[in-house]
Coordinates of C-alpha atoms in Angstrom, one line a residue:
M170 CA 0.7 -25.8 6.6
K171 CA -2.4 -24.3 5.1
V172 CA -3.0 -20.5 5.3
A173 CA -6.1 -18.4 4.5
M174 CA -5.5 -14.8 3.4
I175 CA -8.5 -12.6 4.2
G176 CA -9.2 -8.9 4.1
H177 CA -7.7 -7.8 0.8
K178 CA -9.8 -6.8 -2.2
Q179 CA -8.5 -8.9 -5.0
I180 CA -5.2 -10.5 -6.1
P181 CA -3.5 -10.2 -8.5
S182 CA -4.2 -6.4 -8.3
R183 CA -2.6 -3.1 -7.5
V184 CA -5.7 -1.3 -6.3
G185 CA -3.8 -0.8 -3.0
G186 CA -0.8 -1.6 -0.9
V187 CA -2.6 -4.4 0.9
E188 CA -3.2 -6.2 -2.3
V189 CA 0.5 -5.9 -3.4
V190 CA 1.6 -7.3 -0.1
V191 CA -0.9 -10.2 0.0
E192 CA 0.0 -11.2 -3.6
N193 CA 3.8 -11.1 -3.0
L194 CA 3.7 -12.8 0.4
S195 CA 1.4 -15.5 -0.8
E196 CA 3.6 -16.2 -3.9
Q197 CA 6.7 -16.6 -1.7
L198 CA 4.8 -18.8 0.8
V199 CA 3.8 -21.1 -2.0
K200 CA 7.4 -21.4 -3.1
K201 CA 8.3 -22.5 0.4
G202 CA 5.8 -25.3 0.3
I203 CA 2.9 -23.7 2.2
E204 CA -0.7 -24.0 0.8
V205 CA -2.3 -20.6 0.5
D206 CA -5.9 -19.8 -0.3
A207 CA -6.8 -16.1 -0.9
Y208 CA -10.4 -14.9 -0.5
N209 CA -11.0 -12.3 -3.2
R210 CA -14.0 -9.9 -3.1
K211 CA -16.3 -10.5 -6.0
S212 CA -16.0 -7.7 -8.6
K213 CA -17.3 -7.4 -12.1
Y214 CA -14.2 -5.3 -13.0
Q215 CA -11.7 -8.0 -11.9
K216 CA -10.6 -11.0 -14.0
K217 CA -11.7 -14.2 -12.3
Y218 CA -9.0 -16.7 -11.2
K219 CA -9.3 -20.1 -9.7
Q220 CA -5.5 -20.2 -9.2
Y221 CA -2.7 -17.7 -9.6
K222 CA 1.0 -18.6 -9.2
G223 CA 0.1 -21.6 -7.1
I224 CA -2.4 -19.6 -4.9
R225 CA -5.9 -20.9 -4.8
I226 CA -8.4 -18.1 -5.3
Y227 CA -11.9 -18.1 -3.8
E228 CA -14.4 -15.4 -4.6
V229 CA -16.8 -14.1 -1.8
F230 CA -19.9 -12.0 -2.0
T231 CA -19.7 -8.3 -1.1
V232 CA -21.7 -5.1 -1.6
Q233 CA -20.3 -2.3 -3.8
K234 CA -20.5 0.3 -1.1
K235 CA -17.3 1.8 0.4
R236 CA -18.4 1.6 4.0
L237 CA -19.7 -2.0 3.8
D238 CA -17.5 -3.6 1.2
A239 CA -14.7 -4.9 3.5
I240 CA -16.9 -6.0 6.4
V241 CA -19.4 -7.9 4.3
A242 CA -16.7 -9.6 2.2
T243 CA -14.7 -10.5 5.4
F244 CA -17.8 -12.0 7.0
F245 CA -18.5 -14.4 4.1
A246 CA -14.8 -15.1 3.6
T247 CA -14.5 -16.1 7.3
L248 CA -17.5 -18.4 7.1
K249 CA -16.2 -20.0 4.0
A250 CA -12.6 -20.4 5.4
L251 CA -13.8 -21.9 8.7
R252 CA -15.2 -24.9 6.7
R253 CA -11.7 -25.6 5.3
N254 CA -9.8 -25.9 8.6
Y255 CA -6.7 -23.9 8.0
D256 CA -3.7 -23.8 10.3
V257 CA -3.5 -20.0 10.1
Y258 CA -6.2 -17.4 9.4
H259 CA -4.2 -14.3 8.3
Y260 CA -6.3 -11.1 8.2
H261 CA -5.1 -7.9 6.6
A262 CA -6.0 -4.3 7.7
E263 CA -8.1 -3.1 10.5
G264 CA -11.7 -3.2 9.0
P265 CA -11.6 -7.0 8.4
C266 CA -10.5 -7.5 12.0
L267 CA -14.2 -6.9 13.0
M268 CA -14.7 -10.6 12.1
L269 CA -11.8 -12.0 14.2
W270 CA -14.1 -13.2 17.0
L271 CA -15.4 -15.9 14.6
P272 CA -12.1 -17.9 14.1
H273 CA -11.2 -17.1 17.7
L274 CA -14.5 -18.7 18.9
F275 CA -13.4 -21.9 17.1
H276 CA -9.9 -21.8 18.7
K277 CA -8.2 -21.1 15.3
R278 CA -4.8 -19.5 15.1
V279 CA -5.3 -15.9 14.0
V280 CA -2.6 -13.6 12.7
V281 CA -3.3 -10.0 11.7
T282 CA -1.2 -7.6 9.7
I283 CA -2.0 -3.9 10.5
H284 CA -1.2 -2.1 7.3
G285 CA -1.8 1.3 8.9
L286 CA -4.1 3.0 11.4
D287 CA -7.0 3.1 9.0
W288 CA -9.3 5.0 11.3
Q289 CA -7.1 8.0 10.9
R290 CA -7.6 8.2 7.2
A291 CA -9.5 11.3 6.0
K292 CA -11.6 9.4 3.5
W293 CA -13.7 7.8 6.2
G294 CA -16.6 9.4 8.0
K295 CA -17.2 9.4 11.8
L296 CA -19.1 6.1 11.9
A297 CA -16.7 4.3 9.5
S298 CA -13.7 5.6 11.5
K299 CA -15.3 4.3 14.7
M300 CA -15.9 0.9 13.2
L301 CA -12.3 0.7 12.0
L302 CA -11.1 1.6 15.5
T303 CA -13.3 -1.2 16.8
G304 CA -11.6 -3.5 14.4
E305 CA -8.2 -2.4 15.8
K306 CA -9.4 -3.2 19.3
F307 CA -10.7 -6.6 18.2
A308 CA -7.2 -7.3 16.8
V309 CA -5.7 -6.5 20.2
K310 CA -8.3 -8.8 21.9
Y311 CA -8.6 -11.7 19.6
A312 CA -5.5 -12.0 17.4
D313 CA -2.8 -14.6 18.5
E314 CA -0.2 -12.4 16.9
I315 CA -0.2 -8.9 15.4
I316 CA 2.3 -7.9 12.7
V317 CA 3.0 -4.2 12.1
L318 CA 4.8 -2.5 9.3
S319 CA 6.6 0.2 11.2
Q320 CA 8.3 0.8 14.6
N321 CA 6.0 3.8 15.0
I322 CA 2.9 1.7 14.9
K323 CA 4.5 -0.9 17.1
K324 CA 5.0 1.8 19.7
Y325 CA 1.4 2.9 19.3
F326 CA 0.0 -0.5 20.1
Q327 CA 2.3 -0.8 23.1
D328 CA 1.5 2.7 24.4
T329 CA -2.2 2.5 23.7
Y330 CA -3.1 -1.1 24.6
G331 CA 0.0 -2.5 26.3
R332 CA 0.0 -5.1 23.4
E333 CA 3.2 -6.6 22.0
T334 CA 3.4 -6.7 18.3
I335 CA 5.9 -8.1 15.7
F336 CA 7.6 -5.7 13.3
I337 CA 7.8 -7.2 9.8
P338 CA 8.1 -4.6 7.0
N339 CA 6.8 -4.8 3.5
G340 CA 9.0 -6.1 0.8
V341 CA 10.1 -5.0 -2.6
S342 CA 11.1 -6.9 -5.7
K343 CA 14.0 -6.1 -8.1
A344 CA 13.0 -3.4 -10.6
T345 CA 11.6 -4.3 -14.0
Y346 CA 13.2 -1.7 -16.3
R347 CA 11.5 -0.5 -19.4
K348 CA 12.2 2.1 -22.1
A349 CA 9.8 5.0 -22.6
N350 CA 7.6 3.5 -25.3
L351 CA 4.0 3.5 -24.1
I352 CA 4.4 6.6 -22.0
K353 CA 5.8 8.4 -25.1
Q354 CA 3.0 7.2 -27.3
N355 CA 0.3 8.0 -24.8
Y356 CA 1.5 11.1 -23.0
G357 CA 4.6 12.4 -24.8
L358 CA 6.9 11.5 -21.9
T359 CA 10.6 10.9 -22.2
K360 CA 13.3 9.4 -20.0
N361 CA 14.1 11.6 -17.0
G362 CA 11.5 14.1 -18.3
Y363 CA 8.8 14.2 -15.6
L364 CA 8.0 14.2 -11.9
L365 CA 6.0 11.3 -10.7
F366 CA 3.3 10.8 -8.1
L367 CA 2.1 7.2 -8.1
A368 CA -0.4 6.1 -5.4
R369 CA -4.1 5.9 -4.7
I370 CA -5.8 9.3 -5.0
V371 CA -7.2 9.7 -1.5
P372 CA -6.9 12.6 1.0
E373 CA -4.3 11.1 3.2
K374 CA -1.8 10.8 0.3
G375 CA -1.6 14.6 0.4
L376 CA -1.7 15.0 -3.4
H377 CA -3.4 18.4 -3.0
Y378 CA -0.2 19.7 -1.4
L379 CA 1.9 18.6 -4.3
I380 CA -0.4 20.2 -6.8
E381 CA -0.3 23.5 -4.8
A382 CA 3.5 23.3 -4.7
Y383 CA 3.8 22.6 -8.4
K384 CA 1.4 25.4 -9.3
R385 CA 3.8 27.9 -7.6
M386 CA 6.9 26.6 -9.4
D387 CA 8.4 28.0 -12.6
T388 CA 9.0 24.8 -14.4
E389 CA 8.1 23.1 -17.7
I390 CA 8.8 19.6 -16.4
P391 CA 5.5 17.7 -16.4
L392 CA 4.0 16.3 -13.3
V393 CA 2.5 12.9 -13.8
I394 CA -0.3 11.8 -11.4
A395 CA -0.9 8.0 -11.6
G396 CA -3.6 6.5 -9.6
D397 CA -7.4 6.1 -9.2
W398 CA -10.0 7.5 -6.8
Q399 CA -12.5 4.6 -6.8
Y400 CA -12.8 4.8 -3.0
S401 CA -12.7 8.6 -2.7
V402 CA -14.7 10.0 -5.5
E403 CA -15.3 13.5 -4.1
Y404 CA -11.6 14.0 -3.4
G405 CA -10.8 12.7 -6.9
K406 CA -13.1 15.3 -8.5
K407 CA -11.5 18.0 -6.4
I408 CA -8.0 16.9 -7.7
Q409 CA -9.3 16.9 -11.3
Q410 CA -10.6 20.5 -10.9
M411 CA -7.2 21.6 -9.4
C412 CA -5.3 20.0 -12.3
E413 CA -7.5 21.5 -15.0
K414 CA -6.2 25.0 -14.1
I415 CA -2.5 24.1 -14.3
P416 CA -0.5 23.3 -17.5
N417 CA 1.8 20.3 -17.7
I418 CA -0.1 18.1 -15.3
I419 CA -0.9 14.6 -16.7
M420 CA -3.4 12.4 -15.0
T421 CA -3.1 8.8 -16.2
G422 CA -5.7 7.1 -14.0
F423 CA -4.9 3.6 -12.6
V424 CA -1.8 2.0 -14.0
Q425 CA -0.2 -1.5 -13.8
G426 CA 1.9 -3.8 -15.9
E427 CA 4.1 -2.3 -18.6
L428 CA 2.8 1.2 -18.1
L429 CA 3.7 1.1 -14.4
Y430 CA 7.2 -0.2 -15.2
E431 CA 7.8 2.5 -17.7
L432 CA 6.6 5.3 -15.4
F433 CA 8.9 4.1 -12.6
S434 CA 11.8 3.4 -15.0
N435 CA 11.9 6.9 -16.6
A436 CA 10.8 9.3 -13.9
L437 CA 13.2 12.1 -12.9
L438 CA 11.9 12.2 -9.4
Y439 CA 9.3 10.4 -7.3
I440 CA 7.2 12.4 -4.8
L441 CA 5.1 11.1 -1.9
P442 CA 3.4 13.9 0.2
S443 CA 1.3 11.5 2.4
E444 CA 0.0 12.5 5.8
V445 CA -0.9 8.9 6.9
E446 CA 0.9 5.7 5.9
G447 CA 1.5 2.2 7.1
M448 CA 4.5 1.4 4.9
A449 CA 4.3 2.9 1.4
I450 CA 4.8 0.2 -1.2
S451 CA 5.1 2.8 -4.0
L452 CA 8.0 4.5 -2.1
L453 CA 9.8 1.2 -1.8
E454 CA 9.3 0.5 -5.5
A455 CA 10.5 3.9 -6.5
M456 CA 13.6 3.4 -4.4
S457 CA 14.1 0.0 -6.0
Y458 CA 14.2 1.6 -9.4
G459 CA 17.1 3.9 -8.2
K460 CA 14.9 7.0 -8.2
C461 CA 15.6 10.0 -6.1
C462 CA 12.5 10.4 -3.8
L463 CA 11.1 13.4 -2.1
V464 CA 8.7 12.5 0.7
S465 CA 6.8 14.0 3.7
D466 CA 8.5 13.7 7.0
I467 CA 5.9 11.5 8.8
P468 CA 7.4 8.8 11.0
E469 CA 6.5 5.9 8.7
N470 CA 8.2 7.6 5.7
M471 CA 11.2 8.6 7.8
E472 CA 11.6 5.0 9.0
I473 CA 12.0 3.9 5.4
A474 CA 14.0 6.9 4.3
R475 CA 17.0 6.6 6.7
G476 CA 18.8 9.4 4.9
Y477 CA 18.3 7.8 1.4
V478 CA 15.6 10.2 0.4
E479 CA 14.9 13.9 0.5
T480 CA 12.1 15.1 2.9
F481 CA 9.8 18.1 3.5
R482 CA 7.5 19.1 6.3
S483 CA 4.2 17.2 6.1
G484 CA 1.3 19.3 5.1
D485 CA 3.4 22.3 4.0
A486 CA 3.1 23.1 0.3
N487 CA 5.6 25.9 0.5
D488 CA 8.3 23.7 2.0
L489 CA 7.5 21.1 -0.6
R490 CA 7.9 23.7 -3.4
E491 CA 11.3 24.9 -2.0
K492 CA 12.6 21.3 -1.6
L493 CA 11.4 20.4 -5.1
E494 CA 13.1 23.5 -6.7
K495 CA 16.3 22.8 -4.8
I496 CA 16.6 19.1 -5.7
L497 CA 15.8 19.8 -9.4
Q498 CA 18.9 22.0 -9.4
E499 CA 21.1 19.2 -8.0
P500 CA 21.5 16.4 -10.6
D501 CA 24.5 14.8 -9.0
K502 CA 22.8 14.6 -5.6
R503 CA 19.7 13.1 -7.3
E504 CA 21.8 10.4 -8.9
L505 CA 23.7 9.6 -5.7
L506 CA 20.6 9.4 -3.6
G507 CA 18.8 7.2 -6.1
K508 CA 21.7 4.7 -6.3
K509 CA 22.1 4.5 -2.5
A510 CA 18.3 4.2 -2.0
Q511 CA 18.2 1.2 -4.5
E512 CA 21.1 -0.6 -2.7
Y513 CA 19.5 0.0 0.7
V514 CA 15.9 -1.2 -0.1
L515 CA 17.0 -4.3 -2.0
A516 CA 19.1 -5.4 0.9
Q517 CA 16.7 -4.5 3.7
Y518 CA 13.3 -5.2 2.3
N519 CA 13.8 -8.6 0.7
W520 CA 10.6 -10.6 0.2
E521 CA 12.3 -13.9 1.0
Q522 CA 13.5 -12.7 4.4
I523 CA 10.1 -11.1 5.1
T524 CA 8.4 -14.4 4.2
D525 CA 10.7 -16.4 6.5
A526 CA 9.9 -14.0 9.4
T527 CA 6.1 -14.4 8.6
I528 CA 6.4 -18.2 8.7
K529 CA 8.0 -18.0 12.1
V530 CA 5.0 -16.0 13.3
Y531 CA 2.7 -18.7 11.9
E532 CA 4.6 -21.5 13.6
D533 CA 5.3 -19.9 17.0
K534 CA 2.7 -20.9 19.6

C-alpha cells in the first residue's frame, strides 16, 4: 500500500500538533510495511530531507503568508501526488481539504483527519475562517472517510452535517526522561522548580488567562512559557508585553529535542488553558511524563482528562488562580494524579494501536 500525507507544514518538526501526528503515524505505518510519502512545505528555516525514518519526503512550493500558506502548498502537493498514483491520499486539517475535489475527480481514495475545528480559532480573520469552514464542508462532501480526534467533534459532524466519522485519537510515546542540565544552564531551572506551559502561542491556547492568574498569585515558583508565535505575531507581542511586567516568567521560544525533554521531565506542574482544541498533543505528552496537569474544562480536554488531571473553568483567570494555588499546596495529590495519568495515557493512547486503526480505515471500502 502507498500513502500520501498532505496538509502538514514539515516533518520532522514540532511546529504544531498536526506535524507531530503526521510524523509519528507515518513512522509507524512504515514499520508495518506501508510506503509513505510526506509532502512538506518548502521553508528556508527547515532542514531539507529526502528521506526520514523510511518516509520519503517531497518539498512543494508555497508562499510565506499565513492565510495562503496551507492552500497553496496543498494545491501543489496534490498535483504532485496525483502523478504518483497512491492507494490513499491522507489530508490533515481543514484548510487543506479545499483541494479534496482534485483526487476525488480522479476517483482516488481520500481520507481526512480533522485535527480541530480550525475556523473557530481566534487567529484567523473572517475571510480565512470562512475558507476553513468551506474546507470542512469539502471534507464532508468529498472524503471517503473522515477521522476525528474527539467524541465531541464526532458529534459535531453528525449533528451539523449528518456525516458519520471515525474516532481515532492521537497517540503518545513513552517519555524520554532527562536531568535538568540545559534548562539549568540556560534559565536557572531545577527539578520540580517551575510551572510549565508548552504549546503554540496563539489566542485559542488561552495563555493570557494563565499570565493573568499567575500575576495575581503570591509565589516565587517560575512560570516557563515554551512555544513560538510564528503564525500569530500580534498575539505573541501582546504576550511578551504582559510578561515584561511580571517577575519570574521565563519565555524560552520554540523548543524541541533535549530542551523539550528536560522541560517536561523536570516540571512541577503542566498547565493548558486552551479554549479550542482538537486533541492536545502537549497534554498527552505531559501526562506521559507523569506530570500533574491543570487544564481548562473544554470538552476536548475533559475527554482526555477522565479524572486524571485537575481542571478549571475555561476563560476564567480567577478560577485558574484558585485551582493553581490549591494544587500547589497538595504535593501528595500532585504525585498521585501524575502517576495515574501516566499509566492511563500509555495504555489508552498507544501509537501502535492507533496505527492499526488507521490502516483499517485505509483498507475499508
